Amino acid sequence: MADETPKAEELIQIDHRPPAKQWMDVPVNIRKGMYCYASNPKSVEYLGLPNARPWNPIEEDWKLPENWQQILHEGFKERLEKFRSIKVFMDICVRCGACADKCHFFIGTGDPKNMPVLRAELLRSVYRNDFTLMGKLLGRYAGARPMTIDVLKEWWYYLFQCTECRRCSVFCPYGIDTAEITMFGRELLNLLGLNIDWIATPVANCYRTGNHLGIQPHAFKDMIDFFCDDIEEITGIRVEPNFNQKNADILFITPSGDVFADPGTYTAMGYLLLFHFLKEKYGLNVTWSTYASEGGNFGSFTSHETMKRLNAKMYLEAKRLKPKWILGGECGHMWRVITQYMDTMNGPADFMEAPVNPITGTRFENAKSTKMVHIAEFLADLIKHGKLDLDPSRNDNKIVTFHDSCNPARGMGMLDEPRYVIKSVANHFFEMPANTIREQTFCCGSGSGLNAGENMEERMAGALPRSNAVKYVHEKHGVNMLACVCAIDRAALPAAMDYWVPGVDVTGMTELVANALIMPGEQERTTDLRGEPLPGMEEADE
Amino acid sequence: MNKFYMSSLLAIFALALIAWVGAPALPWLFGIVLPYLAVAVFVVGFVRRVMGWSRSAVPFAIPTTGGQQRSLPWIKQAKFDNPSSKTGVFVRMALEILTFRSLFRNTRMKMNEGNRLSYHLEIFLWLGALAFHYAFLVTLLRHMRFFLEPVPGAIQMLEAVDGFFRLEILYDSVQFGLPGVYMSGLVLLAAAAYLFLRRLFIANMRYISLPSDYFPLLLIMGIAFTGILMRYFTKVDIAAIKQLAMGLVTFQPSIPAAISPVFYIHLFFVSVLLAYFPFSKLMHLGGIFLSPTRNMLANTREVRHVNPWNYPVKVHTYEAYENEFREKMVEAGLPVDKMPESAPEEMTEEEKE
């Protein structure tokens, strides 16, 4: 596992020159460290998805159904009718190469099949063979090839070396979106039961317990109670969150990853402090849900149907608990699903009100149909109206930069809200170079369900471009804190920082807010939420 | 040696040879039948392709957002890169189609000393592509003079703008003249050559290129080359060509005598290009209008997009969830919809049995 991962000095020796042979003649080599373990049959079965059985990607026999080629062909055909995106993207690529060096996996591995254009060609070649006149007439000269077991393995390997970050799509003159192609490709693979376990098991967990980690309701409450204890120690205030409460003002949904592991836990503590503050000061009543205790949606890395099945809980729970609207926490792909899929799949959410911030009176016009507001939008509005009591100097020992998470950036366009919030609560802020932020941001390298332990080489290679930009501001401005609004970032980037840029920690936006937030009746704080001394309090620490 | 571009090159020579040999023997085939056929294939093929795309559903609104969203009133929205209005989408599409905006963003990644990655603006692909497409367009419009009588003023004006270096000396004793040089034809040839050469000489470009990338470029270079050849170097009877063209568009086709074989090669190349078009990547001309990441409104939280094939799915309801965890929830002090019976659940199950 991690021990076998090459050292940073080795991994950065990247050769971006392609092999001499034509790519169709280069067989796939499923290499340890570059792939995730196969899905656990129990998880596949629990969801009622096809072909649940134990299998191993590096074994010859993948235990496919007899008629697997037919299943794929028919699945392909069906989806060409159901998704115009796929049909158009299969036909119009001119292979101009603009996308090639935009992919973090190509930059980090040099493997030409990680150029977005070739990743798509892996599928297009089969499409041409099966569905186009030219492909049928000219075969390989038209870039066509039949589906074989080797092609299938190549699909699997490279479709799980894409994090669906959409960076290439920004640069494509036709807007061809590799995320769309990867989602479609993975959906086909799932027809044969070819998922990875880091996706399949969280999906099964989420289906059953409401969250990816499989935390059961009582344990979920316990974990939050631990945070309340920590908060009491740091601030002297006992916060008392609501769970599954009916008729609250707001239902709050966030990724369960932040309840589970550092440094996301500090962001979760941040939420608790914020909601307590708003309750004490303005009487705002926020409830958490144990049933919809997951903002993220690994179903979206499986198939559109699975995405819908998991996402359904948000509106179902809102219907049951009857809040006025839903507030969503910091997460990347969760917001892609909420922004571009949820309302279509599980809406209309006409049982809620168009979101209005009861404290400022601001109408969130841009969320009036989904009825779901991002916490960065909510915080930016509160801060702009001076509704939070803030002491940014408490974050003075943090020199912060902001990593735009792929999905909020390119599937939503939420770029300035988190920046405004962070700059309001931290005095030292520096941007990374322009070609690596905002809509051109680089993925953490572990998105779309790839943040497992066994594929550390893949993850670190994918994290290179992001880390390299962090390194630049780390060396130039002394940046020591990488802020983000994504739970997968918080799970993945600490490892990437340790590997590529030691000395930089990762934080959520709300954690920084909560550090600066002056709670009514709080004791003098000597540490931040991590228990590290506040600036000027280094001595006070016992 | 790459058999992909060699095969394309050979195909172009073969096509030229076919026209060279065939046209003098069968001028009506190359001058009338094939052009008609090519136009028919082009029109029918193009329409069928676009109809095929249009028939496929657009289940989700998936614009790629290339800038700040519309959110709070005091945050400046990127109205064209993240459009929330139809006007915004229109401008975004216009910028994309007329100025290749996304391609203009192109950068080149470089690994520098000290393992530092950098990304530099790389405008040559954008420049080459823009030059290629606009030169093609101008050339195409210029050729309308062959199909229209009288030649409209707009086309004469275009020619005047496009042409330069017109030199005519007309005396009784000395008659010397150079036809005006049209930039568009030269730029078209040069830009196509550039796009071809970058496929040959940039290793990763060569790696991703297919015969269907080389072939159309070579074909267009062939068209431009034969056109330039006719205009500046070999003598062709322009009046006869116009007669042929007018015959075609008025559906009274006739073959004027003695048109140079070079013209037939030119015409045959154009016919092949038209017939090839709907079955090739050249359909990006139509496809770009239908690309859902660019032509959709990014107001997806404000207005619900409807999926025509949305179907009900199996979900894990709250009720089922509470049924599984009710005891534990009650014990932890979490509210439940249905209080458990006073006796433990196992007992009631047994009682039922």
PDB file of N, CA and C in Angstrom, chain A residues 282-342:
ATOM      1  N   TYR A 282     -30.141  35.157  16.919  1.00  0.00           N
ATOM      2  CA  TYR A 282     -31.257  35.502  16.032  1.00  0.00           C
ATOM      3  C   TYR A 282     -32.417  34.511  16.125  1.00  0.00           C
ATOM      4  N   GLY A 283     -32.271  33.505  16.970  1.00  0.00           N
ATOM      5  CA  GLY A 283     -33.351  32.543  17.136  1.00  0.00           C
ATOM      6  C   GLY A 283     -33.551  31.612  15.951  1.00  0.00           C
ATOM      7  N   LEU A 284     -32.491  31.475  15.125  1.00  0.00           N
ATOM      8  CA  LEU A 284     -32.620  30.602  13.952  1.00  0.00           C
ATOM      9  C   LEU A 284     -32.520  29.142  14.377  1.00  0.00           C
ATOM     10  N   ASN A 285     -33.438  28.362  13.882  1.00  0.00           N
ATOM     11  CA  ASN A 285     -33.502  26.969  14.289  1.00  0.00           C
ATOM     12  C   ASN A 285     -33.093  26.051  13.134  1.00  0.00           C
ATOM     13  N   VAL A 286     -31.955  25.390  13.316  1.00  0.00           N
ATOM     14  CA  VAL A 286     -31.422  24.514  12.276  1.00  0.00           C
ATOM     15  C   VAL A 286     -31.477  23.082  12.771  1.00  0.00           C
ATOM     16  N   THR A 287     -31.863  22.158  11.895  1.00  0.00           N
ATOM     17  CA  THR A 287     -31.821  20.753  12.314  1.00  0.00           C
ATOM     18  C   THR A 287     -30.944  19.925  11.383  1.00  0.00           C
ATOM     19  N   TRP A 288     -30.274  18.946  11.972  1.00  0.00           N
ATOM     20  CA  TRP A 288     -29.557  17.939  11.211  1.00  0.00           C
ATOM     21  C   TRP A 288     -30.505  16.763  11.015  1.00  0.00           C
ATOM     22  N   SER A 289     -30.179  15.914  10.040  1.00  0.00           N
ATOM     23  CA  SER A 289     -30.973  14.710   9.850  1.00  0.00           C
ATOM     24  C   SER A 289     -30.044  13.508   9.894  1.00  0.00           C
ATOM     25  N   THR A 290     -30.493  12.454  10.554  1.00  0.00           N
ATOM     26  CA  THR A 290     -29.680  11.226  10.524  1.00  0.00           C
ATOM     27  C   THR A 290     -30.028  10.381   9.309  1.00  0.00           C
ATOM     28  N   TYR A 291     -31.245  10.560   8.801  1.00  0.00           N
ATOM     29  CA  TYR A 291     -31.671   9.799   7.621  1.00  0.00           C
ATOM     30  C   TYR A 291     -31.016  10.360   6.370  1.00  0.00           C
ATOM     31  N   ALA A 292     -31.019  11.685   6.260  1.00  0.00           N
ATOM     32  CA  ALA A 292     -30.304  12.328   5.151  1.00  0.00           C
ATOM     33  C   ALA A 292     -29.005  12.890   5.709  1.00  0.00           C
ATOM     34  N   SER A 293     -28.174  11.990   6.229  1.00  0.00           N
ATOM     35  CA  SER A 293     -26.942  12.432   6.879  1.00  0.00           C
ATOM     36  C   SER A 293     -25.763  12.388   5.921  1.00  0.00           C
ATOM     37  N   GLU A 294     -26.068  12.493   4.649  1.00  0.00           N
ATOM     38  CA  GLU A 294     -24.994  12.500   3.671  1.00  0.00           C
ATOM     39  C   GLU A 294     -25.304  13.530   2.598  1.00  0.00           C
ATOM     40  N   GLY A 295     -24.379  14.449   2.411  1.00  0.00           N
ATOM     41  CA  GLY A 295     -24.532  15.389   1.308  1.00  0.00           C
ATOM     42  C   GLY A 295     -23.956  14.823   0.034  1.00  0.00           C
ATOM     43  N   GLY A 296     -22.840  14.137   0.190  1.00  0.00           N
ATOM     44  CA  GLY A 296     -22.169  13.559  -0.973  1.00  0.00           C
ATOM     45  C   GLY A 296     -23.022  12.497  -1.629  1.00  0.00           C
ATOM     46  N   ASN A 297     -22.609  12.113  -2.832  1.00  0.00           N
ATOM     47  CA  ASN A 297     -23.432  11.152  -3.559  1.00  0.00           C
ATOM     48  C   ASN A 297     -22.527  10.293  -4.432  1.00  0.00           C
ATOM     49  N   PHE A 298     -22.031   9.200  -3.857  1.00  0.00           N
ATOM     50  CA  PHE A 298     -21.179   8.314  -4.638  1.00  0.00           C
ATOM     51  C   PHE A 298     -21.993   7.544  -5.673  1.00  0.00           C
ATOM     52  N   GLY A 299     -23.325   7.642  -5.535  1.00  0.00           N
ATOM     53  CA  GLY A 299     -24.170   7.095  -6.588  1.00  0.00           C
ATOM     54  C   GLY A 299     -23.901   7.775  -7.918  1.00  0.00           C
ATOM     55  N   SER A 300     -23.516   9.055  -7.857  1.00  0.00           N
ATOM     56  CA  SER A 300     -23.260   9.780  -9.100  1.00  0.00           C
ATOM     57  C   SER A 300     -22.003   9.259  -9.794  1.00  0.00           C
ATOM     58  N   PHE A 301     -21.196   8.478  -9.082  1.00  0.00           N
ATOM     59  CA  PHE A 301     -20.025   7.860  -9.710  1.00  0.00           C
ATOM     60  C   PHE A 301     -20.339   6.444 -10.184  1.00  0.00           C
ATOM     61  N   THR A 302     -21.596   6.056 -10.007  1.00  0.00           N
ATOM     62  CA  THR A 302     -22.013   4.708 -10.375  1.00  0.00           C
ATOM     63  C   THR A 302     -22.914   4.740 -11.604  1.00  0.00           C
ATOM     64  N   SER A 303     -24.060   5.398 -11.451  1.00  0.00           N
ATOM     65  CA  SER A 303     -24.976   5.545 -12.592  1.00  0.00           C
ATOM     66  C   SER A 303     -25.967   6.641 -12.249  1.00  0.00           C
ATOM     67  N   HIS A 304     -26.640   7.142 -13.268  1.00  0.00           N
ATOM     68  CA  HIS A 304     -27.624   8.192 -13.016  1.00  0.00           C
ATOM     69  C   HIS A 304     -28.735   7.687 -12.103  1.00  0.00           C
ATOM     70  N   GLU A 305     -29.105   6.413 -12.297  1.00  0.00           N
ATOM     71  CA  GLU A 305     -30.174   5.870 -11.462  1.00  0.00           C
ATOM     72  C   GLU A 305     -29.746   5.790 -10.002  1.00  0.00           C
ATOM     73  N   THR A 306     -28.527   5.327  -9.772  1.00  0.00           N
ATOM     74  CA  THR A 306     -28.046   5.233  -8.389  1.00  0.00           C
ATOM     75  C   THR A 306     -27.932   6.620  -7.768  1.00  0.00           C
ATOM     76  N   MET A 307     -27.497   7.570  -8.573  1.00  0.00           N
ATOM     77  CA  MET A 307     -27.419   8.951  -8.088  1.00  0.00           C
ATOM     78  C   MET A 307     -28.794   9.393  -7.591  1.00  0.00           C
ATOM     79  N   LYS A 308     -29.782   9.113  -8.398  1.00  0.00           N
ATOM     80  CA  LYS A 308     -31.140   9.530  -8.048  1.00  0.00           C
ATOM     81  C   LYS A 308     -31.635   8.823  -6.785  1.00  0.00           C
ATOM     82  N   ARG A 309     -31.309   7.552  -6.682  1.00  0.00           N
ATOM     83  CA  ARG A 309     -31.781   6.782  -5.513  1.00  0.00           C
ATOM     84  C   ARG A 309     -31.216   7.346  -4.217  1.00  0.00           C
ATOM     85  N   LEU A 310     -29.961   7.750  -4.245  1.00  0.00           N
ATOM     86  CA  LEU A 310     -29.368   8.300  -3.019  1.00  0.00           C
ATOM     87  C   LEU A 310     -29.836   9.738  -2.784  1.00  0.00           C
ATOM     88  N   ASN A 311     -29.879  10.499  -3.862  1.00  0.00           N
ATOM     89  CA  ASN A 311     -30.241  11.911  -3.717  1.00  0.00           C
ATOM     90  C   ASN A 311     -31.680  12.088  -3.230  1.00  0.00           C
ATOM     91  N   ALA A 312     -32.522  11.118  -3.541  1.00  0.00           N
ATOM     92  CA  ALA A 312     -33.943  11.220  -3.185  1.00  0.00           C
ATOM     93  C   ALA A 312     -34.154  11.542  -1.708  1.00  0.00           C
ATOM     94  N   LYS A 313     -33.209  11.101  -0.866  1.00  0.00           N
ATOM     95  CA  LYS A 313     -33.388  11.285   0.584  1.00  0.00           C
ATOM     96  C   LYS A 313     -33.477  12.730   1.006  1.00  0.00           C
ATOM     97  N   MET A 314     -32.794  13.592   0.278  1.00  0.00           N
ATOM     98  CA  MET A 314     -32.789  14.998   0.696  1.00  0.00           C
ATOM     99  C   MET A 314     -34.205  15.566   0.662  1.00  0.00           C
ATOM    100  N   TYR A 315     -34.870  15.411  -0.475  1.00  0.00           N
ATOM    101  CA  TYR A 315     -36.221  15.956  -0.577  1.00  0.00           C
ATOM    102  C   TYR A 315     -37.221  15.146   0.247  1.00  0.00           C
ATOM    103  N   LEU A 316     -37.013  13.826   0.330  1.00  0.00           N
ATOM    104  CA  LEU A 316     -37.926  13.020   1.147  1.00  0.00           C
ATOM    105  C   LEU A 316     -37.876  13.488   2.604  1.00  0.00           C
ATOM    106  N   GLU A 317     -36.658  13.738   3.063  1.00  0.00           N
ATOM    107  CA  GLU A 317     -36.515  14.168   4.453  1.00  0.00           C
ATOM    108  C   GLU A 317     -37.070  15.579   4.653  1.00  0.00           C
ATOM    109  N   ALA A 318     -36.868  16.421   3.649  1.00  0.00           N
ATOM    110  CA  ALA A 318     -37.400  17.783   3.749  1.00  0.00           C
ATOM    111  C   ALA A 318     -38.933  17.751   3.782  1.00  0.00           C
ATOM    112  N   LYS A 319     -39.484  16.841   3.023  1.00  0.00           N
ATOM    113  CA  LYS A 319     -40.936  16.711   2.989  1.00  0.00           C
ATOM    114  C   LYS A 319     -41.465  16.264   4.361  1.00  0.00           C
ATOM    115  N   ARG A 320     -40.692  15.389   4.998  1.00  0.00           N
ATOM    116  CA  ARG A 320     -41.118  14.847   6.281  1.00  0.00           C
ATOM    117  C   ARG A 320     -40.900  15.860   7.403  1.00  0.00           C
ATOM    118  N   LEU A 321     -39.764  16.518   7.402  1.00  0.00           N
ATOM    119  CA  LEU A 321     -39.424  17.409   8.513  1.00  0.00           C
ATOM    120  C   LEU A 321     -39.988  18.821   8.338  1.00  0.00           C
ATOM    121  N   LYS A 322     -40.348  19.162   7.092  1.00  0.00           N
ATOM    122  CA  LYS A 322     -40.971  20.461   6.810  1.00  0.00           C
ATOM    123  C   LYS A 322     -40.156  21.673   7.255  1.00  0.00           C
ATOM    124  N   PRO A 323     -38.907  21.735   6.890  1.00  0.00           N
ATOM    125  CA  PRO A 323     -38.174  22.996   7.101  1.00  0.00           C
ATOM    126  C   PRO A 323     -38.613  23.977   6.016  1.00  0.00           C
ATOM    127  N   LYS A 324     -38.209  25.244   6.165  1.00  0.00           N
ATOM    128  CA  LYS A 324     -38.557  26.206   5.112  1.00  0.00           C
ATOM    129  C   LYS A 324     -37.710  25.944   3.873  1.00  0.00           C
ATOM    130  N   TRP A 325     -36.446  25.647   4.077  1.00  0.00           N
ATOM    131  CA  TRP A 325     -35.547  25.301   2.968  1.00  0.00           C
ATOM    132  C   TRP A 325     -34.342  24.531   3.496  1.00  0.00           C
ATOM    133  N   ILE A 326     -33.482  24.106   2.571  1.00  0.00           N
ATOM    134  CA  ILE A 326     -32.331  23.278   2.959  1.00  0.00           C
ATOM    135  C   ILE A 326     -31.047  24.072   2.799  1.00  0.00           C
ATOM    136  N   LEU A 327     -30.182  23.925   3.777  1.00  0.00           N
ATOM    137  CA  LEU A 327     -28.853  24.519   3.698  1.00  0.00           C
ATOM    138  C   LEU A 327     -27.872  23.381   3.481  1.00  0.00           C
ATOM    139  N   GLY A 328     -26.971  23.547   2.521  1.00  0.00           N
ATOM    140  CA  GLY A 328     -26.011  22.486   2.225  1.00  0.00           C
ATOM    141  C   GLY A 328     -24.620  22.870   2.664  1.00  0.00           C
ATOM    142  N   GLY A 329     -23.900  21.909   3.210  1.00  0.00           N
ATOM    143  CA  GLY A 329     -22.543  22.150   3.699  1.00  0.00           C
ATOM    144  C   GLY A 329     -21.517  22.126   2.577  1.00  0.00           C
ATOM    145  N   GLU A 330     -20.267  22.131   3.009  1.00  0.00           N
ATOM    146  CA  GLU A 330     -19.159  22.200   2.061  1.00  0.00           C
ATOM    147  C   GLU A 330     -18.897  20.829   1.457  1.00  0.00           C
ATOM    148  N   CYS A 331     -19.135  20.711   0.182  1.00  0.00           N
ATOM    149  CA  CYS A 331     -18.844  19.462  -0.520  1.00  0.00           C
ATOM    150  C   CYS A 331     -18.757  19.754  -1.999  1.00  0.00           C
ATOM    151  N   GLY A 332     -17.970  18.964  -2.699  1.00  0.00           N
ATOM    152  CA  GLY A 332     -17.796  19.208  -4.118  1.00  0.00           C
ATOM    153  C   GLY A 332     -18.863  18.577  -4.973  1.00  0.00           C
ATOM    154  N   HIS A 333     -18.775  17.255  -5.174  1.00  0.00           N
ATOM    155  CA  HIS A 333     -19.694  16.614  -6.112  1.00  0.00           C
ATOM    156  C   HIS A 333     -21.133  16.682  -5.607  1.00  0.00           C
ATOM    157  N   MET A 334     -21.309  16.800  -4.290  1.00  0.00           N
ATOM    158  CA  MET A 334     -22.661  16.997  -3.745  1.00  0.00           C
ATOM    159  C   MET A 334     -23.313  18.198  -4.430  1.00  0.00           C
ATOM    160  N   TRP A 335     -22.529  19.238  -4.631  1.00  0.00           N
ATOM    161  CA  TRP A 335     -23.101  20.455  -5.212  1.00  0.00           C
ATOM    162  C   TRP A 335     -23.278  20.353  -6.709  1.00  0.00           C
ATOM    163  N   ARG A 336     -22.508  19.490  -7.349  1.00  0.00           N
ATOM    164  CA  ARG A 336     -22.785  19.220  -8.764  1.00  0.00           C
ATOM    165  C   ARG A 336     -24.159  18.545  -8.866  1.00  0.00           C
ATOM    166  N   VAL A 337     -24.385  17.580  -7.991  1.00  0.00           N
ATOM    167  CA  VAL A 337     -25.664  16.861  -8.025  1.00  0.00           C
ATOM    168  C   VAL A 337     -26.814  17.810  -7.689  1.00  0.00           C
ATOM    169  N   ILE A 338     -26.617  18.623  -6.647  1.00  0.00           N
ATOM    170  CA  ILE A 338     -27.695  19.526  -6.250  1.00  0.00           C
ATOM    171  C   ILE A 338     -27.972  20.554  -7.338  1.00  0.00           C
ATOM    172  N   THR A 339     -26.886  21.079  -7.920  1.00  0.00           N
ATOM    173  CA  THR A 339     -27.060  22.157  -8.885  1.00  0.00           C
ATOM    174  C   THR A 339     -27.644  21.662 -10.201  1.00  0.00           C
ATOM    175  N   GLN A 340     -27.153  20.529 -10.698  1.00  0.00           N
ATOM    176  CA  GLN A 340     -27.515  20.150 -12.062  1.00  0.00           C
ATOM    177  C   GLN A 340     -28.394  18.895 -12.168  1.00  0.00           C
ATOM    178  N   TYR A 341     -28.629  18.211 -11.075  1.00  0.00           N
ATOM    179  CA  TYR A 341     -29.409  16.970 -11.185  1.00  0.00           C
ATOM    180  C   TYR A 341     -30.613  16.886 -10.239  1.00  0.00           C
ATOM    181  N   MET A 342     -30.454  17.362  -9.010  1.00  0.00           N
ATOM    182  CA  MET A 342     -31.435  17.056  -7.973  1.00  0.00           C
ATOM    183  C   MET A 342     -32.865  17.465  -8.333  1.00  0.00           C
TER     184      MET A 342
END
